[in-house]
Amino acid sequence: SPCLDAKVCIVGGGPAGFYTAQHLVKVSDVSVDIYERLPVPFGLVRFGVAPDHPEVKNVINTFTQTAQHARCSFHGNVRVGKDVTVEELQEAYHAVVLSYGAEGNRTMGVPGEDLAGVYSAKDFVGWYNGLPRNSELRPDLSCETAVILGQGNVALDVARILLSPVDILKKTDITQHALDALAESSVRRVLIVGRRGPLQVACTIKELREMVNLPGTRPEMEASEFEGIAETLKSLARPRKRLTELLLKAAIETPGEEELERRNRAERAWGFRFLRKPLEVLPSTDLIRAAGIRLAVNRLEGDGEGVRAVATGEVEDVECGLVISSIGYKSLLIDPAVPFDARKAIIPNTMGRVQQTAGLYCSGWVKRGPTGVIATTMNDSFDTARTLLQDIGKGTLDVSTVKPGSQGVSALLEKRGVKPVSFSDWEKIDSEETRRGEIKGKPREKMLDVGEMLQVARA
Amino acid sequence: MARCLYLGSFLFTKIVNTPRISMRVKTCLIKTWTPHSQGKTAKCSTFSNILIKINDMYSSSGKSWLLTSSDFYSLSEEKVIIHFINQDGIRTTTAVTEGQTLLDVVVNKNLDISGFGACEGTLACSTCHLIFDKTFYEKMEPTVDEEMDMLDLAYGLTKTSRLGCQVTVQKWMDGMTVQVPQEVRDAVGSKGNQ
């Protein structure tokens, strides 16, 4: 088999990297090495999935199996682009798959975005999920109203974490410092603001249902924002129809007695606001913090898939002390040797083959853009793996030469004073986090500091 | 009577353990000869006890035996035949016991369906999406909201779709065919829906 001594390197130890590796080792004889910048694997499954969604993290079990496969090995604490270049990886391996995701975020591009109290959802989520670079975020939760820009699942996760009873959160793997901050939080009202209308919300029904059922909270929305929506229901496909029905129910339907009582007792409120686009974050009198947000009022033009938001000229100010922009993640260029489409913020490719560069492939968000759930990335990664194997089969990817693989890279890293973390080293970190969590009745207490992770890994 | 039963069960076990005879024939034989859990008579339970004794005799004598004791125990339970068609149109037939979910079946029988059951049956994904024939679909327990919510996100959703982790094998499903959405790759190899 031509694959027998073929060596493939994957850059990025998140779902895309692991699913690409999984498919490669399952259906062929290639060997796969996964390089990950952090000492800990799993990417957004660890740092993105909300703490109160532990079942979604079950995929870690299949990733663990892959990492423990004889022909797969994990190398954490290696920064591709800094500790080793993509060119050097291409010399050491027959093929390199770029699966490093989207570590940046789209900015609103409005004045006041740099004021205290304004955060990207990516950083806010990283903060409560223990991403080392967000450990010092210290968001100020001393205001009453929070405004979230964006209406996708990440926006709903943020809203839910801001309003969830602490008694629920304290049993999850949310970081201790976030739990402490949320316990002291004054936030009582969360507005989830989108440019377009109710039929264009990007969130899915499971997340909306969780908001509707969130203990201690009530929905607060303007009936006027839903004019004409009920009439469209019969023409909608089932997923959008059910989502819209639930939204209408929460927003404008008169609740039954029990629900009415529950809402009257609720101390926290949430609601969608539509047809609003941020123009400026308004500063406090001392000009340091956010005190409000100025929104442009839109109207919709066109219909179906082509619906667009168009400014009406009207403007609206909303008082708030916390602004979280949840308008999308963004991939970054990590190495000049890699072609990059700066406008779309993805690596230009055809079915996972990086354009104009033999032996280079990509999978996951860096290939398709930062949308979709884990299963989307899974299918995409399988596709890239298939493309790669097809190329070996056709001979367009030459695996006949002898390549040094991880041995070659290890030599370079050693010279540069970089010590990779193996999967069994990660398992020491994993055990320690689990042990610390057990004491508090949590699934784990995540380490926030890379130095500490490395210490435990080397013990 | 006892001698006839002994001979019959001896022949039966020999046939069941001959590799050249197809699984399909053996499955038919097992279903015909093995006692049903309903209408069990003293005669039938003696029969299955004899099967088990024969098996143990052969096992302890060191002779190679294609079915283990636990296979015999499970063989005496009713088997339901279910056909699975994977993403490439390849069909696999399984004989399974009642009570497990279709996700359990795919996992336990190690069926070749790519990326099936990512969240391990916790209603946190839609990768165990299966498409059923209308007649079987209509006989199943209605879908609850939580399943429908995840099903709504499934690739290739149909009017007779369910999540495999929420469907439990029952006797009346005998002979049922389930399939995952078919993938069609066009000339340049990009995926489309059939």
XYZ file of C-alpha atoms in Angstrom, chain A residues 19 22-23 26 55-56 58-59 61-62 204-206 209 213 238-240 242-243 351 373-375 378-380 382-383 386 390, chain B residues 112-116 118-120 122-127 137 145-146 148-153 157-158 183 185 188-191:
62
model
C -11.636 14.353 12.704
C -9.541 9.997 12.567
C -10.528 9.427 8.978
C -9.215 4.596 9.922
C -23.016 16.251 26.221
C -21.713 18.160 23.234
C -18.700 13.689 24.347
C -16.818 13.895 21.045
C -13.971 10.407 23.716
C -13.594 9.702 20.025
C -31.129 27.240 16.450
C -34.219 26.104 18.307
C -32.452 24.149 21.041
C -35.778 26.811 23.982
C -37.065 27.699 29.876
C -40.052 22.852 9.174
C -36.852 23.886 11.004
C -37.411 27.624 10.437
C -40.683 25.593 14.488
C -38.032 28.130 15.465
C -12.232 20.633 -1.716
C -21.637 22.913 14.520
C -19.180 20.150 15.337
C -20.923 17.726 12.970
C -16.692 16.523 11.091
C -18.102 16.008 7.606
C -15.846 18.680 6.211
C -13.730 13.668 6.380
C -13.988 15.334 2.958
C -10.765 11.737 1.364
C -7.477 10.315 -3.426
C -19.560 1.221 8.500
C -21.526 4.465 8.698
C -19.172 7.415 8.808
C -19.409 9.829 11.727
C -22.440 8.187 13.348
C -20.918 11.837 17.694
C -22.595 12.920 20.948
C -23.098 9.307 22.076
C -27.414 12.575 24.315
C -29.501 14.646 21.865
C -26.638 17.073 21.307
C -26.063 16.431 17.592
C -27.840 15.014 14.539
C -25.264 12.546 13.273
C -42.156 5.505 10.601
C -39.588 18.352 20.998
C -36.001 17.747 22.128
C -37.193 17.282 16.782
C -34.992 20.252 17.701
C -31.826 18.336 16.835
C -33.391 16.529 13.884
C -34.197 19.925 12.361
C -30.441 20.448 11.910
C -33.828 15.787 6.506
C -36.964 13.984 5.240
C -24.107 11.151 -0.958
C -20.254 12.938 -5.798
C -15.317 17.218 -9.706
C -15.974 15.247 -6.547
C -18.107 17.749 -4.687
C -20.900 16.418 -2.503
